[in-house]
XYZ file of C-alpha atoms in Angstrom:
688
model
C 35.803 -18.700 6.410
C 36.673 -16.795 3.233
C 39.454 -18.464 1.293
C 42.705 -16.464 1.278
C 44.024 -18.083 -1.916
C 43.733 -15.390 -4.606
C 43.781 -17.757 -7.590
C 40.295 -19.306 -7.003
C 38.977 -15.808 -6.301
C 40.450 -14.570 -9.580
C 38.870 -17.514 -11.377
C 35.450 -16.701 -9.946
C 35.843 -13.058 -10.955
C 36.721 -14.197 -14.447
C 33.637 -16.408 -14.547
C 31.508 -13.416 -13.512
C 32.886 -11.394 -16.414
C 32.114 -14.270 -18.772
C 28.536 -14.404 -17.439
C 28.126 -10.673 -17.991
C 29.362 -10.958 -21.553
C 26.868 -13.732 -22.249
C 24.001 -11.770 -20.666
C 24.857 -8.757 -22.835
C 24.877 -11.047 -25.872
C 21.425 -12.399 -24.949
C 20.049 -8.880 -24.569
C 21.553 -7.671 -27.857
C 20.098 -10.708 -29.584
C 16.645 -9.905 -28.191
C 16.872 -6.248 -29.210
C 17.885 -7.246 -32.736
C 14.736 -9.291 -33.313
C 11.997 -7.699 -35.385
C 8.403 -7.925 -34.183
C 6.703 -9.272 -37.310
C 3.490 -11.105 -36.525
C 0.684 -12.265 -38.754
C -1.200 -9.002 -38.281
C -0.848 -5.642 -36.545
C -2.194 -6.905 -33.215
C 0.151 -9.888 -33.231
C 3.092 -7.669 -34.127
C 2.330 -5.269 -31.283
C 1.983 -8.146 -28.833
C 5.289 -9.613 -30.002
C 6.972 -6.203 -29.738
C 5.762 -5.839 -26.157
C 6.985 -9.341 -25.346
C 10.427 -8.588 -26.780
C 10.543 -5.311 -24.873
C 9.811 -7.007 -21.551
C 12.281 -9.763 -22.392
C 15.011 -7.209 -23.064
C 14.169 -5.358 -19.842
C 14.531 -8.580 -17.850
C 17.983 -9.121 -19.365
C 19.381 -5.780 -18.232
C 22.489 -6.150 -16.080
C 22.659 -4.397 -12.728
C 26.286 -3.343 -12.217
C 25.661 -2.944 -8.475
C 25.125 -6.684 -8.020
C 26.560 -9.897 -9.387
C 24.788 -12.271 -11.717
C 25.276 -15.113 -9.249
C 25.637 -15.371 -5.499
C 26.427 -19.037 -4.995
C 27.733 -22.244 -6.471
C 27.150 -25.935 -5.863
C 29.388 -28.822 -6.926
C 27.738 -32.239 -7.074
C 29.635 -35.312 -5.923
C 28.892 -37.437 -9.004
C 29.379 -40.551 -6.925
C 26.949 -42.917 -8.647
C 28.798 -44.889 -11.342
C 25.737 -47.123 -11.819
C 23.828 -44.238 -13.356
C 26.824 -42.694 -15.023
C 26.453 -39.533 -12.950
C 29.419 -37.204 -13.231
C 30.344 -34.223 -11.055
C 28.678 -31.004 -12.141
C 29.074 -27.368 -11.181
C 26.170 -24.919 -11.104
C 26.293 -21.189 -10.485
C 23.077 -19.929 -8.860
C 21.831 -16.415 -9.674
C 18.790 -14.205 -10.094
C 18.222 -15.120 -13.740
C 19.230 -17.738 -16.269
C 22.225 -16.976 -18.465
C 23.286 -19.226 -21.336
C 26.215 -19.236 -23.760
C 26.108 -19.334 -27.561
C 25.518 -23.090 -27.561
C 22.633 -22.794 -25.124
C 24.533 -24.313 -22.215
C 23.797 -22.711 -18.838
C 26.329 -20.251 -17.482
C 24.121 -19.206 -14.552
C 21.117 -21.146 -13.262
C 17.996 -19.268 -12.203
C 17.499 -19.546 -8.441
C 14.008 -20.869 -9.148
C 15.188 -23.862 -11.195
C 14.808 -27.319 -9.669
C 18.560 -27.865 -9.514
C 18.886 -24.727 -7.353
C 16.820 -26.283 -4.567
C 19.911 -28.037 -3.237
C 21.706 -24.712 -2.766
C 19.094 -23.693 -0.207
C 18.254 -27.007 1.447
C 21.359 -29.192 1.339
C 22.922 -29.911 4.732
C 25.485 -32.252 6.261
C 22.747 -34.612 7.360
C 21.082 -34.474 3.936
C 23.602 -33.229 1.332
C 21.219 -33.865 -1.607
C 24.143 -34.929 -3.784
C 26.066 -31.713 -3.153
C 29.762 -32.025 -2.345
C 30.513 -28.316 -1.983
C 28.424 -25.190 -1.527
C 30.125 -21.871 -2.132
C 28.777 -18.444 -1.169
C 30.207 -15.243 -2.584
C 30.840 -11.957 -0.840
C 29.917 -9.030 -3.058
C 30.680 -5.319 -2.956
C 29.488 -2.917 -5.672
C 28.964 -5.711 -8.161
C 32.365 -7.336 -7.634
C 33.190 -10.620 -5.916
C 35.359 -9.836 -2.893
C 35.411 -13.168 -1.044
C 33.945 -16.636 -0.904
C 33.141 -19.291 1.653
C 33.012 -23.046 1.125
C 30.945 -25.683 2.894
C 32.120 -29.256 2.293
C 28.884 -31.090 2.980
C 30.283 -34.600 2.515
C 33.495 -34.068 4.514
C 32.922 -35.597 7.940
C 36.187 -34.167 9.281
C 35.174 -30.540 8.757
C 33.234 -28.953 11.589
C 30.079 -26.978 10.806
C 30.546 -23.211 10.934
C 28.244 -20.240 10.619
C 28.571 -18.414 7.331
C 29.947 -14.925 7.834
C 29.006 -13.972 4.296
C 25.437 -15.118 4.905
C 25.286 -13.262 8.217
C 26.786 -10.152 6.629
C 24.219 -10.166 3.823
C 21.330 -10.570 6.294
C 22.640 -7.813 8.563
C 23.643 -5.411 5.769
C 22.221 -1.900 6.415
C 18.841 -1.157 4.844
C 18.756 1.826 2.519
C 15.882 2.383 0.125
C 13.118 -0.130 -0.662
C 13.058 -3.801 0.292
C 15.512 -5.949 -1.639
C 15.257 -9.571 -2.645
C 16.576 -12.350 -0.389
C 17.544 -14.903 -3.036
C 21.054 -15.153 -1.606
C 19.858 -15.761 1.956
C 16.691 -17.889 1.670
C 16.638 -20.396 4.511
C 15.474 -24.041 4.164
C 12.140 -23.460 5.923
C 11.522 -20.397 3.746
C 12.441 -22.252 0.563
C 9.876 -24.960 1.331
C 7.169 -22.280 1.358
C 8.497 -20.516 -1.735
C 8.363 -23.723 -3.788
C 4.904 -24.862 -2.663
C 2.812 -26.061 -5.614
C 0.623 -23.620 -7.529
C -2.520 -25.478 -6.477
C -1.652 -25.114 -2.790
C -2.742 -22.212 -0.615
C -0.179 -21.516 2.093
C -0.783 -19.391 5.189
C 2.372 -18.103 6.875
C 2.201 -17.015 10.509
C 5.442 -15.114 10.867
C 6.877 -13.165 13.761
C 8.558 -9.819 12.968
C 11.743 -10.218 10.968
C 11.100 -13.801 9.870
C 10.939 -12.716 6.237
C 7.313 -13.655 5.605
C 6.747 -10.746 3.202
C 9.877 -11.571 1.233
C 8.878 -15.242 1.200
C 5.483 -14.339 -0.263
C 7.028 -12.188 -2.994
C 9.599 -14.821 -3.844
C 6.871 -17.451 -4.013
C 5.082 -15.288 -6.576
C 8.306 -15.104 -8.604
C 8.841 -18.869 -8.340
C 5.270 -19.646 -9.389
C 5.610 -17.388 -12.437
C 8.779 -19.265 -13.350
C 7.441 -22.786 -12.790
C 3.888 -22.198 -14.113
C 4.353 -19.238 -16.433
C 1.918 -20.246 -19.162
C -0.863 -20.837 -16.670
C -0.313 -17.704 -14.564
C 0.494 -15.415 -17.489
C -3.117 -15.881 -18.592
C -4.809 -15.696 -15.202
C -2.512 -13.165 -13.487
C -0.815 -12.683 -10.122
C -1.704 -9.956 -7.622
C 0.033 -8.677 -4.470
C -2.266 -7.073 -1.870
C -0.625 -4.999 0.883
C -1.816 -2.808 3.773
C -1.040 0.646 2.313
C 0.849 2.391 -0.474
C 3.855 3.091 1.742
C 4.199 -0.676 2.056
C 3.793 -1.171 -1.689
C 6.462 1.457 -2.355
C 8.727 -0.419 0.043
C 8.318 -3.852 -1.571
C 7.646 -2.754 -5.148
C 11.188 -3.299 -6.419
C 11.553 -6.920 -5.260
C 9.747 -8.689 -8.106
C 11.241 -6.499 -10.884
C 14.686 -7.284 -9.461
C 13.814 -10.954 -9.934
C 12.760 -10.393 -13.541
C 8.992 -10.287 -12.903
C 7.716 -6.893 -14.010
C 4.050 -7.620 -14.768
C 2.759 -8.506 -11.290
C 0.105 -6.060 -10.104
C 0.274 -4.470 -6.635
C -2.635 -2.929 -4.750
C -4.068 -2.381 -1.289
C -7.199 -3.913 0.206
C -8.890 -0.503 0.009
C -7.991 0.135 -3.631
C -9.125 -3.366 -4.532
C -12.739 -2.403 -3.784
C -12.579 1.293 -4.670
C -15.892 1.484 -6.534
C -17.347 4.444 -4.611
C -15.758 7.741 -3.519
C -14.884 7.388 0.171
C -15.602 10.761 1.743
C -16.736 9.963 5.294
C -15.537 8.157 8.401
C -17.342 6.255 11.116
C -16.734 4.801 14.555
C -14.706 1.654 14.986
C -17.774 -0.191 16.249
C -19.805 0.611 13.125
C -16.888 -0.242 10.827
C -16.499 -3.538 12.677
C -20.204 -4.285 12.224
C -20.044 -3.531 8.492
C -17.045 -5.835 8.240
C -18.879 -8.688 9.981
C -19.528 -11.772 7.848
C -23.240 -11.541 8.722
C -23.440 -8.582 6.363
C -23.019 -11.019 3.468
C -26.350 -12.603 4.453
C -28.038 -9.214 4.711
C -26.749 -8.127 1.307
C -27.747 -11.401 -0.327
C -31.273 -10.956 1.009
C -31.327 -7.379 -0.271
C -30.371 -8.509 -3.758
C -32.824 -11.388 -4.067
C -35.631 -9.474 -2.398
C -35.658 -7.309 -5.509
C -37.533 -10.067 -7.380
C -41.238 -9.345 -7.952
C -43.970 -11.958 -7.827
C -45.360 -12.467 -11.369
C -49.011 -11.672 -10.733
C -49.960 -11.352 -14.411
C -49.396 -13.598 -17.373
C -46.847 -12.834 -20.097
C -48.577 -12.021 -23.396
C -46.470 -12.095 -26.587
C -48.076 -11.005 -29.882
C -46.687 -12.938 -32.852
C -48.248 -12.693 -36.256
C -52.012 -12.600 -35.928
C -52.057 -14.416 -32.592
C -51.199 -13.599 -28.982
C -49.378 -16.240 -26.963
C -49.875 -16.351 -23.224
C -47.552 -17.774 -20.509
C -49.544 -18.062 -17.247
C -48.242 -16.348 -14.100
C -47.914 -19.658 -12.229
C -45.670 -21.018 -14.977
C -43.506 -17.881 -14.888
C -43.326 -18.262 -11.105
C -41.953 -21.787 -11.529
C -39.337 -20.563 -14.016
C -38.232 -17.781 -11.673
C -37.947 -20.150 -8.722
C -35.942 -22.651 -10.777
C -33.465 -19.963 -11.813
C -33.186 -18.569 -8.309
C -32.289 -21.949 -6.822
C -29.648 -22.806 -9.434
C -26.891 -21.106 -7.461
C -25.933 -18.678 -10.223
C -25.440 -14.934 -9.839
C -28.438 -12.626 -9.915
C -27.348 -11.065 -13.196
C -26.655 -14.390 -14.876
C -30.040 -15.771 -13.845
C -31.738 -12.601 -15.076
C -30.030 -13.035 -18.450
C -31.423 -16.598 -18.649
C -35.027 -15.641 -17.948
C -35.872 -14.227 -21.429
C -34.777 -17.473 -23.038
C -36.827 -19.498 -20.547
C -39.906 -17.423 -21.286
C -39.285 -17.613 -25.035
C -38.951 -21.387 -24.785
C -42.366 -21.566 -23.086
C -43.823 -19.641 -26.031
C -41.957 -21.925 -28.429
C -43.616 -24.980 -26.904
C -47.024 -23.410 -27.509
C -46.087 -22.685 -31.120
C -45.100 -26.299 -31.645
C -48.300 -27.526 -29.989
C -50.235 -25.364 -32.455
C -48.572 -27.143 -35.386
C -45.835 -24.623 -36.134
C -42.183 -25.632 -36.607
C -40.149 -22.849 -34.977
C -36.363 -23.031 -34.696
C -33.762 -21.399 -32.434
C -33.970 -18.153 -34.395
C -37.622 -17.837 -33.485
C -36.838 -18.403 -29.822
C -34.107 -15.751 -29.909
C -36.484 -13.345 -31.618
C -39.122 -13.873 -28.919
C -36.508 -13.490 -26.167
C -35.447 -10.136 -27.621
C -38.963 -8.882 -28.184
C -40.228 -5.791 -26.396
C -42.987 -7.578 -24.397
C -40.540 -10.143 -23.016
C -37.952 -7.491 -22.118
C -40.569 -5.370 -20.368
C -41.921 -8.386 -18.487
C -38.414 -9.410 -17.337
C -37.712 -5.857 -16.149
C -40.880 -5.960 -14.066
C -40.324 -9.412 -12.569
C -36.513 -9.542 -12.382
C -35.319 -5.910 -12.389
C -31.764 -4.920 -13.240
C -29.818 -3.817 -10.173
C -26.964 -1.424 -9.556
C -24.716 -2.443 -6.650
C -23.949 1.110 -5.540
C -27.573 2.198 -5.497
C -28.722 -0.981 -3.742
C -26.269 -0.490 -0.847
C -27.196 3.181 -0.670
C -30.906 2.280 -0.437
C -30.210 -0.355 2.181
C -28.320 2.071 4.443
C -30.784 4.916 3.809
C -34.040 2.989 4.272
C -34.526 1.589 7.824
C -37.551 -0.438 6.715
C -35.648 -2.140 3.885
C -32.754 -2.822 6.244
C -35.146 -4.274 8.822
C -36.612 -6.708 6.281
C -33.200 -7.839 5.063
C -31.522 -8.026 8.502
C -34.373 -9.630 10.431
C -32.990 -12.493 12.501
C -29.431 -11.644 11.481
C -28.733 -8.287 13.133
C -30.252 -6.924 16.309
C -32.386 -3.781 16.309
C -29.505 -1.877 17.898
C -27.140 -3.055 15.150
C -29.625 -2.103 12.464
C -29.935 1.367 13.966
C -26.150 1.735 14.028
C -25.924 0.848 10.321
C -28.545 3.295 9.080
C -27.299 6.615 7.768
C -28.533 9.558 9.821
C -29.604 11.393 6.664
C -30.880 9.516 3.582
C -28.589 9.999 0.588
C -29.925 11.833 -2.464
C -27.778 9.832 -4.839
C -24.675 7.611 -5.052
C -22.389 10.524 -5.919
C -23.206 12.493 -2.784
C -23.707 9.601 -0.367
C -21.488 9.572 2.764
C -19.524 6.511 1.703
C -16.945 5.049 4.070
C -14.196 2.514 3.418
C -16.357 -0.214 4.966
C -19.256 0.734 2.652
C -17.023 0.216 -0.383
C -16.518 -3.406 0.686
C -20.295 -3.859 0.896
C -20.687 -2.517 -2.646
C -18.033 -4.945 -3.838
C -19.907 -7.827 -2.208
C -23.109 -6.854 -4.010
C -21.303 -6.511 -7.335
C -20.180 -10.119 -6.944
C -23.731 -11.188 -6.112
C -24.830 -9.612 -9.377
C -21.927 -10.698 -11.598
C -19.186 -13.171 -10.741
C -15.813 -11.553 -9.998
C -13.101 -12.839 -12.380
C -10.553 -15.060 -10.663
C -6.801 -14.599 -10.760
C -4.325 -17.436 -10.771
C -2.604 -16.449 -7.536
C -2.930 -13.754 -4.903
C -0.319 -12.818 -2.292
C -2.101 -11.224 0.674
C 0.147 -9.556 3.256
C -0.870 -8.360 6.734
C -3.961 -10.520 6.374
C -4.636 -10.491 10.103
C -5.864 -6.889 9.838
C -8.661 -7.502 7.341
C -12.290 -7.827 8.352
C -14.291 -10.890 7.302
C -15.943 -8.883 4.532
C -12.565 -7.633 3.293
C -11.268 -11.190 3.321
C -14.261 -12.258 1.245
C -13.444 -9.481 -1.240
C -9.869 -10.707 -1.620
C -10.889 -14.362 -1.677
C -13.275 -13.985 -4.600
C -10.387 -12.569 -6.647
C -8.848 -16.064 -6.602
C -11.894 -18.311 -6.301
C -10.358 -20.745 -8.774
C -6.719 -19.969 -7.934
C -4.466 -20.251 -4.912
C -3.140 -17.834 -2.316
C -0.151 -17.019 -0.184
C -1.575 -15.573 3.029
C 0.935 -13.713 5.193
C 0.609 -12.161 8.606
C 1.122 -12.237 12.329
C -1.813 -12.460 14.718
C 0.280 -10.614 17.311
C 0.462 -7.647 14.913
C -3.298 -7.350 14.423
C -3.982 -3.629 14.897
C -7.591 -3.245 13.760
C -10.642 -3.687 15.983
C -11.753 -6.494 13.651
C -8.384 -8.280 13.412
C -8.611 -12.047 13.177
C -8.608 -14.354 16.174
C -7.298 -17.379 14.267
C -5.987 -18.248 10.826
C -8.653 -20.932 10.478
C -11.280 -18.184 10.704
C -9.493 -15.998 8.146
C -8.993 -18.857 5.700
C -12.690 -19.704 5.906
C -13.650 -16.159 4.928
C -11.101 -16.272 2.100
C -12.726 -19.438 0.789
C -9.510 -21.376 1.415
C -10.595 -23.748 4.171
C -8.065 -26.415 5.044
C -5.059 -24.507 3.707
C -1.712 -25.372 5.258
C -0.565 -23.015 8.030
C 3.202 -22.626 8.430
C 4.734 -20.818 11.404
C 8.027 -18.950 11.083
C 9.678 -18.020 14.390
C 13.348 -17.587 13.426
C 13.967 -13.874 12.950
C 16.591 -12.733 10.471
C 15.795 -9.013 10.355
C 15.288 -7.880 13.944
C 18.273 -8.223 16.319
C 17.840 -10.052 19.613
C 18.065 -6.963 21.839
C 15.132 -5.398 19.998
C 12.950 -8.476 19.522
C 13.400 -9.611 23.125
C 12.340 -6.170 24.329
C 9.233 -6.129 22.123
C 8.363 -9.748 22.942
C 7.632 -8.697 26.521
C 4.282 -7.522 25.136
C 3.245 -10.923 23.746
C 1.820 -12.474 26.944
C -0.482 -9.465 27.290
C -1.898 -9.462 23.750
C -1.276 -12.842 22.059
C -0.529 -15.415 24.769
C -0.900 -18.378 22.418
C 1.975 -17.441 20.117
C 5.530 -18.646 20.521
C 8.003 -15.807 21.087
C 10.227 -15.060 18.097
C 13.888 -16.017 18.166
C 16.538 -13.854 16.553
C 19.305 -15.763 14.783
C 21.391 -12.668 14.150
C 24.953 -12.815 15.442
C 24.871 -9.080 16.160
C 22.507 -8.532 19.114
C 21.824 -4.981 17.979
C 21.447 -1.879 20.095
C 18.587 -0.936 22.416
C 18.475 2.468 24.104
C 15.750 3.736 26.455
C 15.785 7.486 27.057
C 13.482 8.890 29.744
C 13.372 12.679 29.354
C 11.277 15.570 30.702
C 8.129 16.313 28.699
C 9.559 19.604 27.422
C 12.620 17.827 26.025
C 10.908 15.090 23.951
C 11.208 16.907 20.612
C 14.814 17.924 21.205
C 15.754 14.414 22.338
C 14.078 12.931 19.254
C 15.940 15.278 16.917
C 19.210 14.427 18.670
C 18.535 10.682 18.395
C 17.724 11.028 14.690
C 20.897 13.028 14.089
C 22.967 10.398 15.906
C 21.378 7.596 13.862
C 22.163 9.431 10.625
C 25.855 9.443 11.536
C 25.876 5.698 10.830
C 25.210 4.022 7.488
C 21.658 2.923 6.777
C 18.079 4.156 6.782
C 16.465 5.799 9.813
C 12.807 5.721 10.761
C 11.311 8.043 13.376
C 7.950 6.582 14.418
C 5.470 8.645 16.373
C 1.764 8.662 17.193
C -0.246 10.003 14.244
C -1.421 13.059 16.184
C 2.163 14.157 16.831
C 3.526 13.828 13.281
C 3.022 17.454 12.238
C 4.741 18.860 15.332
C 7.718 16.545 14.973
C 7.980 17.307 11.256
C 8.391 20.988 12.091
C 11.087 20.158 14.649
C 13.047 18.044 12.164
C 12.775 20.718 9.482
C 13.870 23.433 11.922
C 16.890 21.318 12.809
C 17.823 21.023 9.122
C 17.181 17.269 8.953
C 15.985 16.363 5.464
C 13.273 13.723 5.746
C 10.481 11.949 3.911
C 7.150 12.059 5.688
C 5.044 8.990 5.100
C 1.381 9.925 5.107
C -1.748 8.119 6.119
C -3.813 6.383 3.451
C -1.138 6.085 0.814
C 0.091 9.702 0.702
C 3.788 10.460 0.620
C 4.808 13.972 1.674
C 8.300 15.431 1.492
C 9.329 17.174 4.676
C 12.041 19.167 2.909
C 13.718 19.195 -0.472
C 14.456 15.876 -2.131
C 17.909 14.504 -2.520
C 19.173 14.615 -6.059
C 18.858 10.840 -6.379
C 15.358 10.827 -4.891
C 16.445 8.775 -1.873
C 15.923 9.759 1.739
C 17.691 8.199 4.661
C 15.432 9.737 7.286
C 11.723 8.863 7.318
C 9.051 10.310 9.583
C 6.469 7.568 10.041
C 3.007 7.753 11.650
C 2.519 4.703 13.847
C -0.433 3.514 11.778
C 1.719 3.387 8.622
C 4.731 1.560 10.093
C 3.477 -1.963 9.483
C 5.496 -3.864 6.882
C 8.298 -1.290 6.764
C 11.853 -1.706 8.002
C 14.683 0.690 8.797
C 18.255 0.167 9.819
C 17.742 2.295 12.930
C 14.450 3.303 14.483
C 13.573 6.045 16.934
C 10.228 5.447 18.671
C 8.665 8.456 20.372
C 6.327 8.065 23.377
C 5.311 4.384 23.233
C 2.492 5.031 25.706
C 0.950 7.634 23.383
C 1.158 5.250 20.434
C -0.653 2.552 22.405
C -3.224 4.954 23.850
C -4.255 6.154 20.390
C -5.894 2.804 19.662
C -9.502 2.010 20.673
C -8.615 -0.630 23.273
C -5.617 -1.850 25.275
C -5.016 -5.048 23.310
C -5.005 -3.244 19.973
C -2.772 -0.545 21.449
C -0.187 -3.080 22.608
C -0.275 -4.780 19.226
C 0.299 -1.462 17.476
C 3.240 -0.823 19.764
C 4.627 -4.302 19.070
C 4.581 -3.512 15.360
C 6.324 -0.176 15.861
C 9.075 -1.572 18.078
C 9.973 -4.339 15.623
C 10.770 -2.171 12.584
C 14.480 -1.886 13.491
C 17.144 -3.907 11.694
C 20.149 -2.780 13.740
C 19.236 -0.468 16.590
C 16.247 0.936 18.460
C 16.094 4.121 20.519
C 12.991 4.813 22.619
C 12.315 8.421 23.661
C 9.664 8.883 26.335
C 8.452 11.278 28.999
C 5.340 9.276 29.826
C 5.895 5.985 31.700
C 6.419 2.999 29.459
C 3.637 0.398 29.342
C 4.038 -1.890 32.314
C 5.163 -4.889 30.242
C 8.126 -2.896 28.897
C 9.374 -1.470 32.153
C 12.754 -2.809 33.318
């Protein structure tokens, strides 16, 4: 319970002011430094470093610099341990002498704040949590972890922070990280972790906070190799984009799975069955065959004029060199780059046998000579990934040769374009084709590896998409996030073991989160009725929220659906927090007109990363009401959600299982309350 004694509260407020003064001093000190390196490039690099350092030291007056405190017991006289007090916050703050005023939540000493308990106090005598309002400390709660006489109580401050209304983008959870989440966040940089998380378990936040922790604990290593966050769509990236900057990490890149492989202009669509086939892992075999089938059998000898003589490398010897390079396991392009030197070395051996004494410069000269270059082009031609995929999909005979024994004749026919493309710029590229091009580019030249990749909503990626993400961290590690029950694509994964294999991360640890902190029990229990029908092997999620939330089911006549939806949105706006109205994609335009006619200012989230404003923006750029197509809802959260025609949302998907999974996603976006408006009968699993 919050302490009623005002004197400790005043002391904590005074400590906060001291911390703010010290942070301002640190920032002023950084801004006063001059970027003078050894040269212009070094100076510019130093200036950029100082700029980012100063940006990370900016104080946010809307929040406090610390959210908790731990007091150690200091009960080991043998080691000379003395009681210590640590304030835990979002960033490190030190005084003039360099002593810590606030400890970064990622520091090792902060681990005890998140994991200490009565059964395992970890040397902590007291844990204090602070209640905050508009950047000021308003209350505090104490847990005496070594006092056996004090009964364990739920933290009201912790519950209040978890259940605080959602307005704007996702915020960090450093003040509310739970022990099981903290164990994932602090997993070693060399470890790939896969998190199976039910809605509201905080898996996305855990992944982002792990990225922040890794950059803190292994900054030198990851600053060179880089960290990347991959999400399902731009609406999701907009939602989570402020989390890492709030934690002081402003250089982490964010992208979507589609943008990651955007090497061709996507201008066409295709059936779900064809897209599923193109996303099948067997396509990697077909593409590999297509690449290596480009080699030509050396039927003629290589002849290199040098001086007054002509040196000849027989075709059989060239054939042996080509076969040796092909079986080395290197990329097509790398092996092609080696071939001129191999051929030049064969000429060099003949020169030596003739009594000459050539050196490396002679070999390089032969390798760069016109006859050798022309011979290499004929035997080992240069390839363009875009054109190769275009030829493969345009030429049924080429596809037949490369897919023989891998794809059936029916599958080959489904892959072939109806009309051969005239060129890469005008080809009818689809999103699935772009992934094929990316695969070929990696077969030609190795894709550079990042240090760490956070992949969210991984269950929705095809095997070929997973391969594309996996090669971006072939020498790094990953945080793989998702929920098999929320798989809403025809190619969604059947198991995490399968997904991890395609990512190249076999044997990675799989952690399951079932305790829900975001979705209230009334909402999650309602949505969980769908689980036995679409993901029977998963444990149902459990909400740990004290507030059960609000669930309303409104059956209305078909003619009244729009009016009832507008009324429900207006009612939700009367209460603090964000509001999301989620509807089948086909009905978005009609509902947008109804909301506009009713004078309800809203932000319309578009498909494929487009954001459209339904009416004029607010002056501060924030919207409380969002109109969300069902296919864009994944990963988002709103304080109150209005779901329109669940049956229509489910029916829009290609099959019943995918439809129920889409509906499960939509129903679990609510943080406080859910209203369901329907004229059509609810799916059977949801009927009372």
